[in-house]
Amino acid sequence: MPISHEDVEHVAKLARLQLSAAEVEQMAQELGTILDYVARLDSLDLDTVDPNFYEASENLPQREDEPQDSLPQSDALENAPDDDGCFFIVPRVV
Amino acid sequence: MSRYAMESILERWEPVIGLEVHAQLKTRTKIFCGCPTNFGGEPNTHVCPVCLGHPGTLPVLNQSAVKMAIATGLGLHCTVTTESVFARKNYFYPDLPKGYQISQFDKPICTEGWLEIVLPERTFRAGIERVHMEEDAGKNLHDAQTGLSQVDFNRTGVPLVEIVGKPDLHSAEEAMAYLKELRNILRYLDVCDGNLEEGSFRCDANVSIRPSGTEPLGTRVEIKNINSFRNVGRALGYEIRRQARALESGDAIVLETRLFDADTGQTQSMRSKEESADYRYFPDPDLLPLRLDQTIIEEVRSTLPPLPEDVRSRFNEQYGLRPYDIAVLTDEKDLALFYEEIVTSGADALAASKWVQTEVLGRLSGDKLTVSDCPVPPERIARLLTHQSEGRITGKMAKDIFEKMWREDADPDKEVEQIGGVISDDADLRRICGEIATQFPDETAQFLAGKTKVLGFLMGQLMRQTKGKADPKKASKLLRETLEAIGTEGK
């Protein structure tokens, strides 16, 4: 079952995606199909089963509070869309 | 009284305030990588592939951050949960390189606690809802001219605890007292330096008002961007007044986030909650649940330093200090320790309390020093106070000596020895009084003629000639006796 256009637009906004009206319609169909597929799990009786988010059962590994070398500034900025040799530069956000 | 004076508003309305505090933990390195946490530093020099969110990197939890979060919870009388879960809080903002912040959501590390708030009129407990761990975001600098933002990721990944208080506070004063006590607790625990200016202790406030005497909560507003204790008071005062005016003129309060502007003292709407981010929290698949067994919790508990409330009750029971003095002396952990060391070094508790408040604090603020920079160690102050309490020096002399101790690193024992201490021997004082009478025959005559005011002049001369060393009470009594004896002889 397709999901509502409103839901698609909401999700698109959260993901910072601009969709045309045709794309919204297409997404409503496709996302609906995916959700229908996952919804098959609802047919199982899971009342007595706790949700399990993790496969591993061991404890979370932790590290000592010991400083490691950071990157040189120039390396840190290497993947920046733009930089001024010091900061990452992005379009103004406020 | 104006209808919108706070006192008047509070007769009609009861504010309900809950505070959320982000406190930076004092670890050496970030929460999920080994980059340093020091404030400042050249932009983008405390960063690595992990905190820059490069693909293929994995976070590894800093165990000191965990212990400090446990300590925070224990210090706030919380339950430390045996299993907590790190979750992704998803939103896009340039200060967040991964596109999500690692935080804790439905399973925080600590739940349900309280802290004790001491106000002049009453002491009460304010509830703590939860304490959770999370990573800090980076810092944006916006340039109005170029239309660009500069981003510095040095702070990205610095460990924070968010301490969510229950809506148990009902005035700006209570909110400020809550924050001061919380900051004090974190500083006593040594888990956060509590520096509001550098952003290591940040506060958001949720505030609503309801008609006095009613239960249902009004619509709340969240205020962000409050960066000093004073501004907490200003922001809440402004907001309580704004809400009262709005409701009394028939307007509704909108569920929204408002920013406090320290320049205008006002709050301004930032965004309504309807359009606020939908964070789509989910458990972070990169991080397993954090399981804490009782051993580690007890280990942290056993190393927990005394809390402000413990110190307050000890100062009351053991030293008999008054609440006001206790509040002053325990306001800073270092000051409380400083005071206590004077007492354990042998000084009288009340004398030490008075000395610290009048002599030490005044000089510290005059010299713009913190108590940890105090040039006179507590043990020396104890010796000085003992000289005074045992009558070797007067209060005036103690102050003069203290000035030398402060400025010239003088030792109180040597100073007292050099001055020769107080002249309190009766025979010595009688001899000096006799000399004064001889030197000032006119004034002596005036005194004997009934002009007793002149005694002050003679006493002044006596103190001057003894360089202030005469025991003033005794000297004054003996001077009068000496003069009267001369009068009797003359008859």
Coordinates of C-alpha atoms in Angstrom, one line a residue:
Chain A
M1 CA 0.0 0.0 0.0
P2 CA 1.5 3.4 -1.0
I3 CA 2.3 5.7 1.8
S4 CA 0.9 9.2 1.9
H5 CA 2.5 12.0 -0.1
E6 CA 2.8 14.0 3.2
D7 CA 4.9 11.3 4.7
V8 CA 7.2 11.2 1.6
E9 CA 7.6 14.9 1.7
H10 CA 8.3 14.9 5.4
V11 CA 11.0 12.2 5.0
A12 CA 12.4 14.0 2.0
K13 CA 12.7 17.2 4.0
L14 CA 14.5 15.4 6.8
A15 CA 16.9 13.9 4.3
R16 CA 17.3 17.3 2.6
L17 CA 16.0 15.9 -0.7
Q18 CA 14.1 17.9 -3.2
L19 CA 11.5 15.7 -5.0
S20 CA 9.4 16.6 -8.0
A21 CA 5.7 15.7 -7.8
A22 CA 6.3 12.7 -10.0
E23 CA 9.1 11.5 -7.7
V24 CA 6.9 11.9 -4.7
E25 CA 4.4 9.7 -6.3
Q26 CA 7.0 7.2 -7.3
M27 CA 8.5 7.2 -3.7
A28 CA 5.1 6.8 -2.2
Q29 CA 4.6 3.6 -4.2
E30 CA 8.1 2.2 -3.7
L31 CA 8.4 3.0 0.0
G32 CA 4.9 1.5 0.4
T33 CA 6.1 -1.7 -1.1
I34 CA 9.1 -1.9 1.2
L35 CA 7.0 -1.2 4.3
D36 CA 4.5 -3.9 3.1
Y37 CA 7.4 -6.4 2.8
V38 CA 8.7 -5.6 6.3
A39 CA 5.2 -5.7 7.7
R40 CA 5.1 -9.4 7.0
L41 CA 6.9 -9.7 10.3
D42 CA 3.7 -8.4 12.0
S43 CA 2.1 -11.8 11.3
L44 CA 4.5 -13.4 13.8
D45 CA 3.5 -13.7 17.4
L46 CA 6.3 -11.8 19.1
D47 CA 4.6 -10.8 22.3
T48 CA 7.0 -12.7 24.5
V49 CA 10.1 -11.8 22.6
D50 CA 12.2 -8.8 23.5
P51 CA 13.5 -6.7 20.6
N52 CA 17.1 -7.5 19.8
F53 CA 19.2 -4.7 18.3
Y54 CA 22.6 -6.5 18.4
E55 CA 23.9 -9.8 17.3
A56 CA 27.0 -9.8 19.6
S57 CA 26.5 -10.6 23.2
E58 CA 29.9 -9.4 24.6
N59 CA 30.3 -6.1 26.4
L60 CA 31.1 -2.8 24.7
P61 CA 34.9 -2.5 24.3
Q62 CA 36.4 0.5 26.0
R63 CA 39.7 2.3 25.8
E64 CA 42.0 4.1 28.2
D65 CA 41.8 7.8 28.3
E66 CA 45.2 8.2 26.5
P67 CA 45.6 10.9 23.8
Q68 CA 46.5 9.8 20.3
D69 CA 47.9 11.9 17.6
S70 CA 45.3 14.0 15.8
L71 CA 45.5 14.7 12.0
P72 CA 47.6 17.6 10.8
Q73 CA 45.3 20.5 10.0
S74 CA 45.9 20.2 6.2
D75 CA 45.0 16.5 6.2
A76 CA 41.8 17.3 8.3
L77 CA 40.7 19.8 5.7
E78 CA 41.6 17.6 2.7
N79 CA 38.1 16.3 2.2
A80 CA 36.4 19.6 2.9
P81 CA 34.1 20.9 0.2
D82 CA 35.9 24.2 0.7
D83 CA 38.3 25.6 3.3
D84 CA 40.3 28.7 4.2
G85 CA 43.3 26.8 5.4
C86 CA 42.0 26.8 8.9
F87 CA 38.2 26.1 8.8
F88 CA 35.8 24.0 6.8
I89 CA 33.8 26.4 4.8
V90 CA 30.1 25.8 4.1
P91 CA 27.1 27.8 3.0
R92 CA 25.9 30.0 5.9
V93 CA 23.3 28.1 7.9
V94 CA 21.7 30.8 10.0
Chain B
M1 CA 3.0 47.6 42.8
S2 CA 2.8 47.1 39.1
R3 CA 0.6 44.3 37.9
Y4 CA 3.6 42.7 36.1
A5 CA 6.1 43.1 38.9
M6 CA 7.4 39.6 39.5
E7 CA 6.0 39.6 43.0
S8 CA 2.6 40.4 41.7
I9 CA 2.7 37.8 38.9
L10 CA 3.7 35.1 41.4
E11 CA 0.6 35.8 43.4
R12 CA -1.5 34.8 40.3
W13 CA 0.7 32.4 38.5
E14 CA 3.1 29.5 39.5
P15 CA 6.0 29.1 37.2
V16 CA 7.1 25.5 36.5
I17 CA 10.7 25.2 35.5
G18 CA 12.8 22.2 34.5
L19 CA 16.5 22.6 33.5
E20 CA 18.6 20.6 31.1
V21 CA 22.3 21.0 31.6
H22 CA 25.1 19.9 29.3
A23 CA 28.3 19.4 31.2
Q24 CA 31.6 18.6 29.6
L25 CA 33.4 15.8 31.3
K26 CA 37.0 16.4 32.3
T27 CA 38.6 13.6 30.3
R28 CA 41.9 14.0 28.5
T29 CA 40.5 12.7 25.3
K30 CA 37.2 12.7 23.4
I31 CA 34.4 10.2 24.1
F32 CA 35.0 7.9 21.0
C33 CA 38.5 8.7 19.9
G34 CA 41.9 9.7 21.2
C35 CA 41.8 13.4 20.2
P36 CA 42.5 15.9 23.0
T37 CA 39.7 17.8 24.6
N38 CA 41.6 21.0 25.5
F39 CA 39.7 24.2 25.0
G40 CA 41.1 26.5 22.3
G41 CA 43.8 25.2 20.0
E42 CA 44.1 26.0 16.3
P43 CA 40.8 25.2 14.5
N44 CA 40.6 21.6 13.2
T45 CA 43.8 20.4 14.9
H46 CA 42.1 18.2 17.5
V47 CA 40.4 16.0 15.0
C48 CA 40.9 12.6 13.4
P49 CA 39.0 10.3 11.0
V50 CA 36.7 9.1 13.8
C51 CA 35.5 12.4 15.0
L52 CA 35.4 13.8 11.5
G53 CA 33.0 11.0 10.7
H54 CA 35.1 9.5 7.9
P55 CA 33.6 6.3 6.4
G56 CA 34.9 3.1 7.7
T57 CA 35.9 4.4 11.2
L58 CA 34.4 3.0 14.4
P59 CA 33.9 4.7 17.7
V60 CA 35.6 3.2 20.8
L61 CA 34.2 4.4 24.2
N62 CA 36.5 6.2 26.6
Q63 CA 36.3 4.4 30.0
S64 CA 37.1 7.6 31.9
A65 CA 34.0 9.2 30.5
V66 CA 32.0 6.2 31.6
K67 CA 33.4 6.5 35.2
M68 CA 32.8 10.2 35.3
A69 CA 29.2 9.7 34.1
I70 CA 28.7 7.1 36.8
A71 CA 30.2 9.5 39.4
T72 CA 27.8 12.2 38.2
G73 CA 24.9 9.9 38.6
L74 CA 26.0 8.7 42.1
G75 CA 26.6 12.3 43.1
L76 CA 23.0 13.1 42.1
H77 CA 21.7 10.1 44.0
C78 CA 20.6 8.4 40.8
T79 CA 20.3 4.8 40.0
V80 CA 23.1 3.7 37.7
T81 CA 21.6 1.4 35.1
T82 CA 23.3 -1.9 34.4
E83 CA 22.6 -1.6 30.7
S84 CA 22.5 1.6 28.8
V85 CA 22.4 2.1 25.0
F86 CA 24.0 4.6 22.7
A87 CA 21.6 5.9 20.0
R88 CA 21.9 8.0 16.9
K89 CA 20.2 11.3 17.0
N90 CA 19.8 12.2 13.3
Y91 CA 19.9 15.7 12.0
F92 CA 21.8 17.8 9.4
Y93 CA 23.8 20.7 10.6
P94 CA 27.3 21.6 9.5
D95 CA 28.7 21.2 13.0
L96 CA 27.8 17.5 12.9
P97 CA 30.1 15.7 10.5
K98 CA 28.4 12.3 10.7
G99 CA 24.9 13.5 10.1
Y100 CA 24.0 12.2 13.6
Q101 CA 25.0 12.7 17.1
I102 CA 25.8 9.7 19.3
S103 CA 23.7 10.1 22.4
Q104 CA 21.6 8.0 24.7
F105 CA 17.8 7.9 24.3
D106 CA 15.5 5.4 25.9
K107 CA 18.3 3.7 28.0
P108 CA 20.4 6.4 29.7
I109 CA 23.2 5.6 32.0
C110 CA 21.6 7.0 35.1
T111 CA 18.0 7.6 36.1
E112 CA 15.9 9.1 39.0
G113 CA 17.9 11.2 41.4
W114 CA 17.9 14.5 43.3
L115 CA 20.0 17.3 44.5
E116 CA 19.6 19.4 47.7
I117 CA 18.8 23.1 47.3
V118 CA 19.5 25.5 50.1
L119 CA 17.6 28.7 50.0
P120 CA 17.6 31.3 52.8
E121 CA 14.0 30.4 53.7
R122 CA 14.0 26.6 53.1
T123 CA 16.0 23.6 52.0
F124 CA 14.4 21.1 49.5
R125 CA 15.2 18.4 47.0
A126 CA 14.9 19.0 43.3
G127 CA 14.4 15.8 41.2
I128 CA 16.7 14.6 38.5
E129 CA 15.0 12.7 35.7
R130 CA 18.1 11.2 34.0
V131 CA 21.7 11.6 33.2
H132 CA 22.9 10.5 29.8
M133 CA 26.2 10.5 27.9
E134 CA 26.7 12.1 24.5
E135 CA 29.2 13.6 22.2
D136 CA 29.5 17.4 21.7
A137 CA 29.1 19.0 18.2
G138 CA 31.5 21.3 16.5
K139 CA 31.4 25.1 16.4
N140 CA 30.1 27.3 13.6
L141 CA 31.2 30.9 12.9
H142 CA 28.8 32.6 10.7
D143 CA 29.9 35.4 8.4
A144 CA 27.1 37.8 7.5
Q145 CA 29.2 39.4 4.7
T146 CA 30.4 36.4 2.7
G147 CA 27.2 34.4 3.4
L148 CA 29.5 31.5 4.5
S149 CA 30.0 29.6 7.7
Q150 CA 33.3 28.5 9.1
V151 CA 33.3 25.2 10.9
D152 CA 35.8 24.0 13.6
F153 CA 35.5 20.4 14.6
N154 CA 37.8 20.5 17.6
R155 CA 34.9 20.2 20.0
T156 CA 33.2 17.5 18.0
G157 CA 33.2 14.3 20.1
V158 CA 34.1 15.9 23.4
P159 CA 32.3 13.9 26.1
L160 CA 29.2 15.4 27.7
V161 CA 26.6 14.4 30.2
E162 CA 23.2 15.8 29.8
I163 CA 21.5 16.2 33.2
V164 CA 17.8 16.5 32.8
G165 CA 16.1 18.0 35.9
K166 CA 12.4 17.4 36.8
P167 CA 10.1 20.4 36.6
D168 CA 10.4 20.9 40.4
L169 CA 11.5 24.6 40.3
H170 CA 9.0 27.4 40.7
S171 CA 11.0 30.6 40.4
A172 CA 14.1 32.1 38.8
E173 CA 15.8 32.1 42.2
E174 CA 15.2 28.4 42.6
A175 CA 16.4 27.7 39.1
M176 CA 19.6 29.7 39.8
A177 CA 20.1 27.9 43.1
Y178 CA 19.6 24.5 41.3
L179 CA 22.3 25.4 38.7
K180 CA 24.8 26.6 41.3
E181 CA 24.3 23.5 43.4
L182 CA 24.6 21.2 40.3
R183 CA 27.7 23.0 39.1
N184 CA 29.2 22.8 42.6
I185 CA 28.4 19.0 42.8
L186 CA 30.1 18.4 39.4
R187 CA 33.1 20.4 40.6
Y188 CA 33.3 18.6 43.9
L189 CA 33.2 15.4 42.0
D190 CA 35.9 16.7 39.7
V191 CA 34.1 15.6 36.6
C192 CA 33.5 19.0 35.1
D193 CA 35.2 22.4 35.4
G194 CA 31.8 24.2 35.3
N195 CA 33.1 27.0 33.1
L196 CA 30.0 28.7 31.7
E197 CA 32.0 31.1 29.5
E198 CA 34.0 28.4 27.7
G199 CA 30.8 26.4 27.4
S200 CA 31.7 23.4 29.6
F201 CA 28.5 23.9 31.5
R202 CA 25.5 24.9 29.4
C203 CA 21.9 25.3 30.4
D204 CA 18.5 25.1 28.6
A205 CA 15.4 25.9 30.5
N206 CA 11.8 24.6 30.0
V207 CA 9.3 27.0 31.5
S208 CA 5.6 27.2 31.7
I209 CA 3.2 28.9 34.1
R210 CA -0.1 27.8 35.6
P211 CA -2.7 29.6 37.7
S212 CA -1.6 29.5 41.4
G213 CA -3.0 26.6 43.2
T214 CA -3.9 24.5 40.2
E215 CA -2.3 21.3 39.0
P216 CA -2.4 21.0 35.2
L217 CA 0.7 22.2 33.4
G218 CA 0.6 25.0 31.0
T219 CA 2.2 24.9 27.5
R220 CA 6.0 25.0 28.0
V221 CA 8.6 26.9 26.1
E222 CA 12.3 25.9 25.9
I223 CA 14.8 28.7 26.2
K224 CA 18.3 28.1 24.8
N225 CA 21.5 30.1 24.7
I226 CA 21.7 31.0 28.4
N227 CA 25.4 31.4 29.2
S228 CA 25.6 32.8 32.8
F229 CA 23.8 32.3 36.1
R230 CA 22.7 35.9 36.0
N231 CA 21.2 35.4 32.5
V232 CA 19.3 32.3 33.7
G233 CA 17.6 34.7 36.1
R234 CA 17.0 37.3 33.5
A235 CA 15.8 34.9 30.8
L236 CA 13.4 33.1 33.2
G237 CA 12.1 36.4 34.6
Y238 CA 11.5 37.7 31.1
E239 CA 9.8 34.6 30.0
I240 CA 7.5 34.2 33.1
R241 CA 6.4 37.8 32.6
R242 CA 5.9 37.3 28.9
Q243 CA 3.7 34.3 29.4
A244 CA 1.7 35.9 32.2
R245 CA 1.0 39.0 29.9
A246 CA 0.1 36.7 27.0
L247 CA -2.3 34.5 28.9
E248 CA -3.9 37.5 30.7
S249 CA -4.6 39.2 27.4
G250 CA -6.2 36.0 26.0
D251 CA -3.3 34.8 23.9
A252 CA -2.1 31.2 23.9
I253 CA 1.4 30.1 24.6
V254 CA 3.0 28.3 21.7
L255 CA 5.1 25.2 22.2
E256 CA 8.4 26.4 20.9
T257 CA 12.1 27.0 21.3
R258 CA 13.1 30.5 22.1
L259 CA 16.6 32.0 22.1
F260 CA 17.8 34.3 24.9
D261 CA 19.5 37.5 23.8
A262 CA 21.8 38.7 26.5
D263 CA 22.0 42.2 25.0
T264 CA 18.3 42.9 25.1
G265 CA 17.4 40.6 28.0
Q266 CA 14.6 39.1 25.9
T267 CA 13.8 35.7 24.5
Q268 CA 12.9 35.4 20.8
S269 CA 11.1 32.6 19.0
M270 CA 13.6 30.3 17.2
R271 CA 11.4 27.6 15.9
S272 CA 8.1 26.0 16.8
K273 CA 8.0 22.5 18.0
E274 CA 5.9 21.3 15.1
E275 CA 8.6 22.2 12.7
S276 CA 11.4 21.0 15.0
A277 CA 13.6 18.2 14.0
D278 CA 12.4 14.7 13.9
Y279 CA 15.5 13.0 15.2
R280 CA 14.6 9.4 14.3
Y281 CA 16.6 8.0 17.2
F282 CA 17.8 4.4 16.9
P283 CA 20.4 2.3 18.6
D284 CA 23.8 2.9 17.2
P285 CA 24.9 -0.3 15.4
D286 CA 28.5 0.6 15.9
L287 CA 28.3 0.5 19.7
L288 CA 27.1 -2.5 21.7
P289 CA 25.0 -1.9 24.8
L290 CA 27.1 -0.6 27.7
R291 CA 26.8 -3.2 30.5
L292 CA 28.0 -2.1 33.9
D293 CA 28.4 -4.6 36.6
Q294 CA 28.1 -3.7 40.3
T295 CA 31.9 -4.0 40.7
I296 CA 32.6 -0.9 38.6
I297 CA 29.8 1.1 40.1
E298 CA 31.0 0.3 43.6
E299 CA 34.6 1.1 42.6
V300 CA 33.4 4.6 41.5
R301 CA 31.3 4.9 44.6
S302 CA 34.2 4.1 46.9
T303 CA 36.3 6.8 45.4
L304 CA 33.6 9.4 45.4
P305 CA 34.7 12.6 47.2
P306 CA 32.5 14.3 49.7
L307 CA 29.6 16.2 48.2
P308 CA 28.6 19.8 49.0
E309 CA 25.7 18.5 51.1
D310 CA 28.0 16.3 53.2
V311 CA 30.4 19.2 53.7
R312 CA 27.6 21.5 54.7
S313 CA 26.3 19.2 57.3
R314 CA 29.8 18.5 58.6
F315 CA 30.6 22.3 58.9
N316 CA 27.4 22.6 60.8
E317 CA 27.7 19.7 63.2
Q318 CA 31.5 19.6 63.7
Y319 CA 32.3 23.3 63.6
G320 CA 29.0 24.9 64.6
L321 CA 29.0 27.3 61.7
R322 CA 25.9 29.3 60.8
P323 CA 24.1 28.5 57.5
Y324 CA 25.2 31.8 56.0
D325 CA 28.9 31.1 56.7
I326 CA 28.5 27.5 55.5
A327 CA 27.0 28.7 52.2
V328 CA 29.9 31.1 51.6
L329 CA 32.6 28.6 52.6
T330 CA 31.2 25.6 50.6
D331 CA 30.4 27.6 47.5
E332 CA 33.6 26.4 46.0
K333 CA 35.2 23.1 46.7
D334 CA 38.7 24.6 46.9
L335 CA 37.5 27.2 49.4
A336 CA 35.9 24.6 51.6
L337 CA 39.1 22.5 51.6
F338 CA 41.1 25.6 52.3
Y339 CA 39.0 26.5 55.3
E340 CA 39.0 23.0 56.6
E341 CA 42.7 22.8 56.5
I342 CA 43.1 25.9 58.6
V343 CA 40.8 24.3 61.2
T344 CA 42.6 20.9 61.1
S345 CA 45.9 22.7 61.4
G346 CA 44.7 23.9 64.9
A347 CA 42.8 27.1 64.5
D348 CA 39.5 27.8 66.1
A349 CA 36.7 27.0 63.6
L350 CA 34.7 30.2 64.1
A351 CA 37.8 32.4 64.1
A352 CA 38.9 30.7 60.9
S353 CA 35.5 31.1 59.3
K354 CA 35.6 34.8 60.0
W355 CA 39.2 35.2 58.9
V356 CA 38.6 33.5 55.6
Q357 CA 35.5 35.5 54.8
T358 CA 36.9 38.9 55.8
E359 CA 40.6 38.7 55.2
V360 CA 41.2 36.0 52.6
L361 CA 38.2 36.4 50.3
G362 CA 38.5 40.1 50.2
R363 CA 42.2 40.0 49.2
L364 CA 41.6 37.2 46.7
S365 CA 39.0 39.2 44.8
G366 CA 41.1 42.4 45.1
D367 CA 44.0 40.6 43.6
K368 CA 41.7 38.7 41.1
L369 CA 43.0 35.3 42.4
T370 CA 41.2 32.0 43.0
V371 CA 41.6 30.3 46.3
S372 CA 44.0 27.7 44.7
D373 CA 46.3 30.7 43.9
C374 CA 46.1 32.0 47.5
P375 CA 49.7 33.1 48.4
V376 CA 49.3 32.2 52.1
P377 CA 48.9 28.5 52.8
P378 CA 46.1 27.5 55.3
E379 CA 48.6 26.1 57.8
R380 CA 50.2 29.5 58.2
I381 CA 46.9 31.1 58.7
A382 CA 46.2 28.6 61.4
R383 CA 49.4 29.5 63.2
L384 CA 48.6 33.2 62.9
L385 CA 45.1 32.7 64.4
T386 CA 46.6 30.6 67.2
H387 CA 49.0 33.5 68.1
Q388 CA 46.0 35.7 68.3
S389 CA 43.7 33.4 70.2
E390 CA 46.5 32.7 72.7
G391 CA 46.9 36.5 73.3
R392 CA 50.4 36.9 71.9
I393 CA 49.1 39.4 69.3
T394 CA 46.1 41.6 69.0
G395 CA 43.6 41.5 66.1
K396 CA 45.1 44.6 64.6
M397 CA 48.5 43.0 64.8
A398 CA 47.2 39.8 63.2
K399 CA 45.9 41.8 60.3
D400 CA 49.2 43.7 59.8
I401 CA 51.1 40.4 60.0
F402 CA 48.7 38.8 57.5
E403 CA 49.3 41.7 55.1
K404 CA 53.0 40.9 55.3
M405 CA 52.3 37.2 54.9
W406 CA 50.2 37.9 51.8
R407 CA 52.6 40.4 50.1
E408 CA 56.0 39.2 51.3
D409 CA 55.5 35.5 52.1
A410 CA 56.2 36.2 55.7
D411 CA 56.1 33.5 58.4
P412 CA 53.7 34.2 61.2
D413 CA 55.9 32.8 64.0
K414 CA 58.9 34.9 62.9
E415 CA 56.8 38.0 62.6
V416 CA 55.3 37.5 66.1
E417 CA 58.8 36.9 67.5
Q418 CA 60.2 40.0 65.8
I419 CA 57.5 42.2 67.0
G420 CA 57.9 40.7 70.5
G421 CA 54.2 40.1 70.7
V422 CA 51.6 41.9 72.9
I423 CA 52.6 43.8 75.9
S424 CA 50.2 42.4 78.4
D425 CA 52.3 42.2 81.5
D426 CA 50.6 44.4 84.2
A427 CA 53.9 45.8 85.6
D428 CA 55.1 46.7 82.1
L429 CA 51.9 48.3 81.2
R430 CA 51.8 50.3 84.5
R431 CA 55.3 51.6 83.8
I432 CA 54.3 52.7 80.3
C433 CA 51.1 54.4 81.6
G434 CA 53.2 56.2 84.2
E435 CA 55.5 57.5 81.4
I436 CA 52.6 58.7 79.4
A437 CA 51.2 60.6 82.3
T438 CA 54.6 62.2 82.9
Q439 CA 55.0 63.2 79.2
F440 CA 51.5 64.7 79.0
P441 CA 51.0 66.6 82.3
D442 CA 48.4 69.0 80.8
E443 CA 46.2 66.3 79.4
T444 CA 46.6 64.3 82.7
A445 CA 45.4 67.4 84.6
Q446 CA 42.5 67.8 82.3
F447 CA 41.5 64.2 82.8
L448 CA 41.7 64.7 86.5
A449 CA 39.6 67.8 86.2
G450 CA 36.8 65.6 84.8
K451 CA 37.5 65.9 81.1
T452 CA 37.5 62.1 80.6
K453 CA 37.4 62.4 76.8
V454 CA 41.1 63.2 76.9
L455 CA 41.7 59.5 77.8
G456 CA 41.3 58.7 74.2
F457 CA 44.1 61.0 73.3
L458 CA 46.4 59.5 75.9
M459 CA 45.4 55.9 74.9
G460 CA 46.3 56.8 71.3
Q461 CA 49.7 58.1 72.5
L462 CA 50.3 54.9 74.4
M463 CA 49.5 52.7 71.4
R464 CA 51.7 54.8 69.2
Q465 CA 54.6 54.6 71.6
T466 CA 54.2 50.8 71.9
K467 CA 53.8 50.5 68.2
G468 CA 50.4 49.0 68.7
K469 CA 51.7 46.2 70.8
A470 CA 50.0 47.0 74.1
D471 CA 47.0 44.8 74.9
P472 CA 44.4 47.5 74.3
K473 CA 41.8 46.3 76.9
K474 CA 44.3 46.0 79.7
A475 CA 46.2 49.1 78.7
S476 CA 43.1 51.2 78.7
K477 CA 42.0 49.9 82.1
L478 CA 45.5 50.4 83.6
L479 CA 45.9 53.9 82.1
R480 CA 42.7 55.0 83.8
E481 CA 43.8 53.5 87.1
T482 CA 47.2 55.1 86.8
L483 CA 45.7 58.5 86.2
E484 CA 43.2 58.2 89.0
A485 CA 46.1 57.1 91.3
I486 CA 48.0 60.3 90.4
G487 CA 44.8 62.3 91.2
T488 CA 44.5 60.6 94.6
E489 CA 48.2 61.3 95.4
G490 CA 47.9 64.9 94.5
K491 CA 45.0 65.5 96.9

